[in-house]
């Protein structure tokens, strides 16, 4: 097998050619110049200058071509994302999907890089994040997780620290997606990273930064939910107690997130069979939601009715279900409507 080698006289890469075919020797023969130290030096200089010029031009052409390809990729990707976003805003997910597929094909190599190889352009990295949001909206959770992870890797390769706000937000999204996918180990790791970073930030800056406080609370809430799913109810209750106290001290006792956390804690007590404690927590959640978070009021009423039903208070439960159904219908909250109707059917069957 013939291999590539480099001629030590003319520095041309050859495929095992004999020295008689050396370009430098051929130059001497064609010019009829006697091979002397001086002539060899002159010809060498000419050859080297010629080679440098050729390499320089080729390098410039290569870089120009590469830059042009990068610009084309960026514009195509931005176009796909723009059309996806437009269709999703118009409630047309079916029309958004082909554009999503086109965008995914463009970024296939970026997803396979895995934090290694060439440093991706930062502008492309931020488009990966936007594409991840679209994947999440389309309920393409596996692709969303890969896109967010590729965004984290790309930002890290561009020297963005892992405790930055942007990367912390991405870990929060990753935790929520892994929880949906029932990958509780990865979800736990993601939420713990967010808690570590935001807690350190709050110790330094205090509770004045509401965005950091909000991320911290969401991470604790997410951790509580996955512990419930894993059957680790005591761990879940510990997370909810901490996050409720943290929200009260950092955001105030009337913050809209508190009734949501109380309702989640009530559900956890219910799962643990501690119905009296569940009722106490959900009662407080109902009072706070009516005043401070009417968006979730009907959902929490439904949760309270379910707890009352398990306590044997069928009459009170039915009244609350009907009230929750009326409010949910007025707000077009179809998810709560379906849940209430399903629970009312079960309740009437028990009678």
GROMACS .gro file of C-alpha atoms in nm:
model
  351
    1UNK     CA    1   0.000   0.000   0.000
    2UNK     CA    2   0.138   0.341  -0.095
    3UNK     CA    3   0.121   0.606   0.174
    4UNK     CA    4   0.154   0.981   0.184
    5UNK     CA    5   0.493   1.122   0.282
    6UNK     CA    6   0.667   1.459   0.270
    7UNK     CA    7   0.971   1.526   0.052
    8UNK     CA    8   1.239   1.679   0.270
    9UNK     CA    9   1.383   1.872  -0.025
   10UNK     CA   10   1.080   2.050  -0.171
   11UNK     CA   11   0.831   1.990   0.115
   12UNK     CA   12   0.566   1.860  -0.123
   13UNK     CA   13   0.347   1.574  -0.008
   14UNK     CA   14   0.412   1.271  -0.228
   15UNK     CA   15   0.274   0.922  -0.257
   16UNK     CA   16   0.604   0.741  -0.214
   17UNK     CA   17   0.749   0.894  -0.529
   18UNK     CA   18   1.124   0.831  -0.584
   19UNK     CA   19   1.361   1.120  -0.532
   20UNK     CA   20   1.405   1.155  -0.909
   21UNK     CA   21   1.051   1.291  -0.923
   22UNK     CA   22   1.110   1.555  -0.657
   23UNK     CA   23   0.968   1.886  -0.777
   24UNK     CA   24   1.281   2.072  -0.669
   25UNK     CA   25   1.505   1.846  -0.880
   26UNK     CA   26   1.265   1.875  -1.174
   27UNK     CA   27   1.291   2.252  -1.150
   28UNK     CA   28   1.668   2.232  -1.175
   29UNK     CA   29   1.651   2.001  -1.475
   30UNK     CA   30   1.398   2.212  -1.665
   31UNK     CA   31   1.597   2.534  -1.613
   32UNK     CA   32   1.931   2.374  -1.676
   33UNK     CA   33   2.067   2.530  -1.359
   34UNK     CA   34   2.346   2.352  -1.187
   35UNK     CA   35   2.242   2.249  -0.837
   36UNK     CA   36   2.452   2.469  -0.610
   37UNK     CA   37   2.388   2.588  -0.256
   38UNK     CA   38   2.294   2.932  -0.388
   39UNK     CA   39   2.068   2.810  -0.665
   40UNK     CA   40   1.908   2.559  -0.433
   41UNK     CA   41   1.836   2.841  -0.189
   42UNK     CA   42   1.682   3.061  -0.460
   43UNK     CA   43   1.458   2.789  -0.593
   44UNK     CA   44   1.362   2.686  -0.241
   45UNK     CA   45   1.257   3.043  -0.163
   46UNK     CA   46   1.046   3.059  -0.478
   47UNK     CA   47   0.880   2.728  -0.405
   48UNK     CA   48   0.806   2.820  -0.043
   49UNK     CA   49   0.663   3.162  -0.138
   50UNK     CA   50   0.449   2.997  -0.404
   51UNK     CA   51   0.326   2.738  -0.152
   52UNK     CA   52   0.249   3.002   0.110
   53UNK     CA   53   0.053   3.205  -0.142
   54UNK     CA   54  -0.146   2.902  -0.249
   55UNK     CA   55  -0.219   2.798   0.108
   56UNK     CA   56  -0.314   3.152   0.202
   57UNK     CA   57  -0.560   3.182  -0.085
   58UNK     CA   58  -0.703   2.837  -0.021
   59UNK     CA   59  -0.734   2.913   0.352
   60UNK     CA   60  -0.913   3.241   0.281
   61UNK     CA   61  -1.147   3.069   0.037
   62UNK     CA   62  -1.215   2.794   0.291
   63UNK     CA   63  -1.290   3.041   0.571
   64UNK     CA   64  -1.512   3.251   0.345
   65UNK     CA   65  -1.702   2.939   0.236
   66UNK     CA   66  -1.733   2.819   0.595
   67UNK     CA   67  -1.865   3.158   0.709
   68UNK     CA   68  -2.114   3.162   0.423
   69UNK     CA   69  -2.238   2.814   0.519
   70UNK     CA   70  -2.274   2.921   0.883
   71UNK     CA   71  -2.477   3.225   0.780
   72UNK     CA   72  -2.700   3.012   0.559
   73UNK     CA   73  -2.758   2.765   0.842
   74UNK     CA   74  -2.841   3.046   1.083
   75UNK     CA   75  -3.090   3.209   0.845
   76UNK     CA   76  -3.257   2.877   0.758
   77UNK     CA   77  -3.285   2.779   1.122
   78UNK     CA   78  -3.423   3.118   1.219
   79UNK     CA   79  -3.678   3.091   0.938
   80UNK     CA   80  -3.797   2.747   1.052
   81UNK     CA   81  -3.827   2.869   1.412
   82UNK     CA   82  -4.016   3.182   1.304
   83UNK     CA   83  -4.271   2.980   1.106
   84UNK     CA   84  -4.311   2.730   1.393
   85UNK     CA   85  -4.374   3.012   1.638
   86UNK     CA   86  -4.627   3.178   1.407
   87UNK     CA   87  -4.831   2.858   1.368
   88UNK     CA   88  -4.820   2.783   1.741
   89UNK     CA   89  -4.945   3.135   1.821
   90UNK     CA   90  -5.231   3.067   1.580
   91UNK     CA   91  -5.305   2.735   1.756
   92UNK     CA   92  -5.194   2.534   1.450
   93UNK     CA   93  -4.954   2.272   1.589
   94UNK     CA   94  -5.008   2.048   1.288
   95UNK     CA   95  -4.876   2.317   1.055
   96UNK     CA   96  -4.584   2.389   1.290
   97UNK     CA   97  -4.455   2.031   1.293
   98UNK     CA   98  -4.305   2.018   0.938
   99UNK     CA   99  -4.104   2.333   1.012
  100UNK     CA  100  -3.993   2.183   1.341
  101UNK     CA  101  -3.872   1.872   1.157
  102UNK     CA  102  -3.679   2.090   0.912
  103UNK     CA  103  -3.512   2.275   1.198
  104UNK     CA  104  -3.423   1.949   1.374
  105UNK     CA  105  -3.254   1.821   1.058
  106UNK     CA  106  -3.039   2.135   1.045
  107UNK     CA  107  -2.918   2.097   1.406
  108UNK     CA  108  -2.863   1.719   1.399
  109UNK     CA  109  -2.485   1.756   1.422
  110UNK     CA  110  -2.511   2.005   1.710
  111UNK     CA  111  -2.716   1.754   1.910
  112UNK     CA  112  -2.465   1.476   1.845
  113UNK     CA  113  -2.163   1.685   1.950
  114UNK     CA  114  -2.223   1.614   2.322
  115UNK     CA  115  -2.014   1.905   2.451
  116UNK     CA  116  -1.710   1.805   2.242
  117UNK     CA  117  -1.556   1.915   1.915
  118UNK     CA  118  -1.564   2.261   1.759
  119UNK     CA  119  -1.710   2.546   1.960
  120UNK     CA  120  -2.059   2.623   1.821
  121UNK     CA  121  -2.154   2.979   1.735
  122UNK     CA  122  -2.330   3.147   2.024
  123UNK     CA  123  -2.609   3.273   1.797
  124UNK     CA  124  -2.682   2.912   1.694
  125UNK     CA  125  -2.676   2.802   2.059
  126UNK     CA  126  -2.951   3.049   2.149
  127UNK     CA  127  -3.162   2.924   1.860
  128UNK     CA  128  -3.131   2.571   2.004
  129UNK     CA  129  -3.292   2.704   2.321
  130UNK     CA  130  -3.581   2.854   2.121
  131UNK     CA  131  -3.622   2.528   1.932
  132UNK     CA  132  -3.632   2.346   2.267
  133UNK     CA  133  -3.923   2.567   2.375
  134UNK     CA  134  -4.107   2.475   2.055
  135UNK     CA  135  -4.040   2.103   2.113
  136UNK     CA  136  -4.181   2.140   2.464
  137UNK     CA  137  -4.495   2.310   2.330
  138UNK     CA  138  -4.538   2.029   2.077
  139UNK     CA  139  -4.491   1.776   2.360
  140UNK     CA  140  -4.181   1.635   2.191
  141UNK     CA  141  -4.015   1.589   2.528
  142UNK     CA  142  -3.721   1.375   2.422
  143UNK     CA  143  -3.616   1.629   2.157
  144UNK     CA  144  -3.675   1.915   2.401
  145UNK     CA  145  -3.441   1.756   2.657
  146UNK     CA  146  -3.171   1.702   2.392
  147UNK     CA  147  -3.204   2.060   2.268
  148UNK     CA  148  -3.179   2.210   2.616
  149UNK     CA  149  -2.878   1.989   2.696
  150UNK     CA  150  -2.712   2.094   2.370
  151UNK     CA  151  -2.778   2.458   2.464
  152UNK     CA  152  -2.612   2.405   2.803
  153UNK     CA  153  -2.311   2.237   2.637
  154UNK     CA  154  -2.288   2.511   2.373
  155UNK     CA  155  -2.299   2.790   2.631
  156UNK     CA  156  -2.033   2.613   2.838
  157UNK     CA  157  -1.808   2.583   2.530
  158UNK     CA  158  -1.855   2.958   2.483
  159UNK     CA  159  -1.725   3.012   2.839
  160UNK     CA  160  -2.064   3.083   2.998
  161UNK     CA  161  -2.036   2.961   3.362
  162UNK     CA  162  -2.270   2.685   3.482
  163UNK     CA  163  -2.400   2.905   3.764
  164UNK     CA  164  -2.517   3.175   3.520
  165UNK     CA  165  -2.885   3.271   3.511
  166UNK     CA  166  -2.933   3.134   3.161
  167UNK     CA  167  -2.788   2.789   3.232
  168UNK     CA  168  -2.975   2.769   3.565
  169UNK     CA  169  -3.303   2.836   3.383
  170UNK     CA  170  -3.218   2.560   3.136
  171UNK     CA  171  -3.154   2.312   3.418
  172UNK     CA  172  -3.494   2.404   3.564
  173UNK     CA  173  -3.660   2.328   3.230
  174UNK     CA  174  -3.464   2.005   3.201
  175UNK     CA  175  -3.581   1.897   3.547
  176UNK     CA  176  -3.943   1.959   3.454
  177UNK     CA  177  -3.910   1.766   3.127
  178UNK     CA  178  -3.734   1.469   3.290
  179UNK     CA  179  -4.012   1.461   3.551
  180UNK     CA  180  -4.273   1.441   3.273
  181UNK     CA  181  -4.072   1.160   3.112
  182UNK     CA  182  -4.052   0.979   3.451
  183UNK     CA  183  -3.672   0.998   3.446
  184UNK     CA  184  -3.667   1.087   3.815
  185UNK     CA  185  -3.291   1.048   3.863
  186UNK     CA  186  -3.208   1.308   3.599
  187UNK     CA  187  -3.495   1.529   3.718
  188UNK     CA  188  -3.363   1.520   4.074
  189UNK     CA  189  -3.009   1.608   3.962
  190UNK     CA  190  -3.137   1.899   3.753
  191UNK     CA  191  -3.353   2.043   4.032
  192UNK     CA  192  -3.072   2.004   4.288
  193UNK     CA  193  -2.839   2.200   4.060
  194UNK     CA  194  -3.094   2.485   4.042
  195UNK     CA  195  -3.140   2.481   4.421
  196UNK     CA  196  -2.765   2.489   4.480
  197UNK     CA  197  -2.706   2.782   4.245
  198UNK     CA  198  -3.008   2.991   4.348
  199UNK     CA  199  -2.956   2.935   4.722
  200UNK     CA  200  -2.594   3.053   4.691
  201UNK     CA  201  -2.712   3.357   4.494
  202UNK     CA  202  -2.978   3.445   4.751
  203UNK     CA  203  -2.731   3.416   5.037
  204UNK     CA  204  -2.514   3.671   4.858
  205UNK     CA  205  -2.779   3.912   4.727
  206UNK     CA  206  -3.070   3.853   4.965
  207UNK     CA  207  -3.433   3.795   4.860
  208UNK     CA  208  -3.451   4.115   4.653
  209UNK     CA  209  -3.413   3.929   4.322
  210UNK     CA  210  -3.760   3.784   4.269
  211UNK     CA  211  -3.657   3.589   3.958
  212UNK     CA  212  -3.398   3.393   4.155
  213UNK     CA  213  -3.646   3.339   4.439
  214UNK     CA  214  -3.902   3.214   4.187
  215UNK     CA  215  -3.656   2.968   4.031
  216UNK     CA  216  -3.559   2.843   4.376
  217UNK     CA  217  -3.925   2.786   4.467
  218UNK     CA  218  -4.002   2.608   4.140
  219UNK     CA  219  -3.703   2.378   4.189
  220UNK     CA  220  -3.819   2.282   4.540
  221UNK     CA  221  -4.173   2.233   4.411
  222UNK     CA  222  -4.047   2.014   4.125
  223UNK     CA  223  -3.834   1.811   4.365
  224UNK     CA  224  -4.137   1.759   4.587
  225UNK     CA  225  -4.345   1.632   4.296
  226UNK     CA  226  -4.087   1.380   4.180
  227UNK     CA  227  -4.046   1.253   4.537
  228UNK     CA  228  -4.424   1.196   4.545
  229UNK     CA  229  -4.400   1.007   4.214
  230UNK     CA  230  -4.113   0.799   4.355
  231UNK     CA  231  -4.316   0.720   4.669
  232UNK     CA  232  -4.076   0.916   4.893
  233UNK     CA  233  -4.358   1.101   5.066
  234UNK     CA  234  -4.164   1.222   5.370
  235UNK     CA  235  -3.898   1.374   5.145
  236UNK     CA  236  -4.174   1.538   4.943
  237UNK     CA  237  -4.341   1.684   5.252
  238UNK     CA  238  -4.005   1.819   5.368
  239UNK     CA  239  -3.958   1.993   5.030
  240UNK     CA  240  -4.307   2.146   5.041
  241UNK     CA  241  -4.272   2.269   5.400
  242UNK     CA  242  -3.939   2.432   5.318
  243UNK     CA  243  -4.061   2.592   4.994
  244UNK     CA  244  -4.376   2.731   5.163
  245UNK     CA  245  -4.176   2.887   5.446
  246UNK     CA  246  -3.920   3.017   5.199
  247UNK     CA  247  -4.193   3.176   4.983
  248UNK     CA  248  -4.356   3.338   5.285
  249UNK     CA  249  -4.032   3.486   5.412
  250UNK     CA  250  -3.900   3.593   5.070
  251UNK     CA  251  -4.212   3.687   4.873
  252UNK     CA  252  -4.467   3.761   5.145
  253UNK     CA  253  -4.757   3.567   5.291
  254UNK     CA  254  -4.993   3.664   5.009
  255UNK     CA  255  -4.776   3.545   4.719
  256UNK     CA  256  -4.975   3.364   4.450
  257UNK     CA  257  -4.748   3.058   4.455
  258UNK     CA  258  -4.823   2.973   4.820
  259UNK     CA  259  -5.175   2.829   4.767
  260UNK     CA  260  -5.038   2.610   4.488
  261UNK     CA  261  -4.768   2.473   4.719
  262UNK     CA  262  -5.020   2.419   4.999
  263UNK     CA  263  -5.249   2.228   4.763
  264UNK     CA  264  -4.958   2.010   4.649
  265UNK     CA  265  -4.866   1.944   5.011
  266UNK     CA  266  -5.230   1.851   5.083
  267UNK     CA  267  -5.221   1.601   4.798
  268UNK     CA  268  -4.901   1.450   4.943
  269UNK     CA  269  -5.065   1.415   5.286
  270UNK     CA  270  -5.360   1.251   5.110
  271UNK     CA  271  -5.128   1.002   4.938
  272UNK     CA  272  -4.977   0.922   5.277
  273UNK     CA  273  -5.322   0.859   5.425
  274UNK     CA  274  -5.295   1.160   5.659
  275UNK     CA  275  -5.633   1.302   5.561
  276UNK     CA  276  -5.684   1.544   5.852
  277UNK     CA  277  -5.353   1.714   5.778
  278UNK     CA  278  -5.444   1.714   5.409
  279UNK     CA  279  -5.772   1.890   5.485
  280UNK     CA  280  -5.600   2.149   5.702
  281UNK     CA  281  -5.350   2.234   5.425
  282UNK     CA  282  -5.611   2.247   5.149
  283UNK     CA  283  -5.842   2.469   5.357
  284UNK     CA  284  -5.564   2.727   5.385
  285UNK     CA  285  -5.493   2.689   5.012
  286UNK     CA  286  -5.860   2.757   4.923
  287UNK     CA  287  -5.871   3.077   5.131
  288UNK     CA  288  -5.547   3.211   4.982
  289UNK     CA  289  -5.632   3.113   4.623
  290UNK     CA  290  -5.969   3.291   4.632
  291UNK     CA  291  -5.793   3.617   4.726
  292UNK     CA  292  -5.449   3.593   4.567
  293UNK     CA  293  -5.460   3.340   4.283
  294UNK     CA  294  -5.807   3.303   4.127
  295UNK     CA  295  -5.654   3.123   3.826
  296UNK     CA  296  -5.611   2.805   4.033
  297UNK     CA  297  -5.910   2.851   4.266
  298UNK     CA  298  -6.135   2.596   4.089
  299UNK     CA  299  -5.856   2.337   4.080
  300UNK     CA  300  -5.792   2.367   4.454
  301UNK     CA  301  -6.167   2.344   4.522
  302UNK     CA  302  -6.166   2.017   4.328
  303UNK     CA  303  -5.873   1.892   4.537
  304UNK     CA  304  -6.055   1.978   4.860
  305UNK     CA  305  -6.369   1.798   4.740
  306UNK     CA  306  -6.164   1.484   4.672
  307UNK     CA  307  -6.018   1.490   5.024
  308UNK     CA  308  -6.365   1.538   5.175
  309UNK     CA  309  -6.488   1.245   4.969
  310UNK     CA  310  -6.216   1.021   5.116
  311UNK     CA  311  -6.311   1.143   5.463
  312UNK     CA  312  -6.668   1.021   5.401
  313UNK     CA  313  -6.815   1.369   5.355
  314UNK     CA  314  -6.986   1.291   5.022
  315UNK     CA  315  -7.248   1.565   5.051
  316UNK     CA  316  -6.993   1.841   5.113
  317UNK     CA  317  -6.772   1.701   4.841
  318UNK     CA  318  -7.052   1.711   4.583
  319UNK     CA  319  -7.131   2.076   4.665
  320UNK     CA  320  -6.766   2.172   4.615
  321UNK     CA  321  -6.740   1.974   4.291
  322UNK     CA  322  -7.042   2.158   4.151
  323UNK     CA  323  -6.895   2.493   4.253
  324UNK     CA  324  -6.559   2.406   4.096
  325UNK     CA  325  -6.736   2.290   3.777
  326UNK     CA  326  -6.926   2.618   3.747
  327UNK     CA  327  -6.610   2.829   3.787
  328UNK     CA  328  -6.406   2.606   3.554
  329UNK     CA  329  -6.676   2.625   3.284
  330UNK     CA  330  -6.681   3.003   3.307
  331UNK     CA  331  -6.300   3.011   3.265
  332UNK     CA  332  -6.294   2.740   2.994
  333UNK     CA  333  -6.059   2.534   3.213
  334UNK     CA  334  -6.118   2.209   3.027
  335UNK     CA  335  -5.872   2.003   3.227
  336UNK     CA  336  -6.045   2.084   3.557
  337UNK     CA  337  -6.388   2.034   3.394
  338UNK     CA  338  -6.294   1.681   3.290
  339UNK     CA  339  -6.148   1.598   3.632
  340UNK     CA  340  -6.455   1.728   3.820
  341UNK     CA  341  -6.697   1.538   3.595
  342UNK     CA  342  -6.495   1.219   3.637
  343UNK     CA  343  -6.487   1.257   4.017
  344UNK     CA  344  -6.859   1.338   4.035
  345UNK     CA  345  -6.936   1.021   3.840
  346UNK     CA  346  -6.727   0.814   4.083
  347UNK     CA  347  -6.893   0.985   4.381
  348UNK     CA  348  -7.245   0.910   4.255
  349UNK     CA  349  -7.153   0.547   4.183
  350UNK     CA  350  -7.043   0.509   4.546
  351UNK     CA  351  -7.391   0.622   4.661
   0.00000   0.00000   0.00000
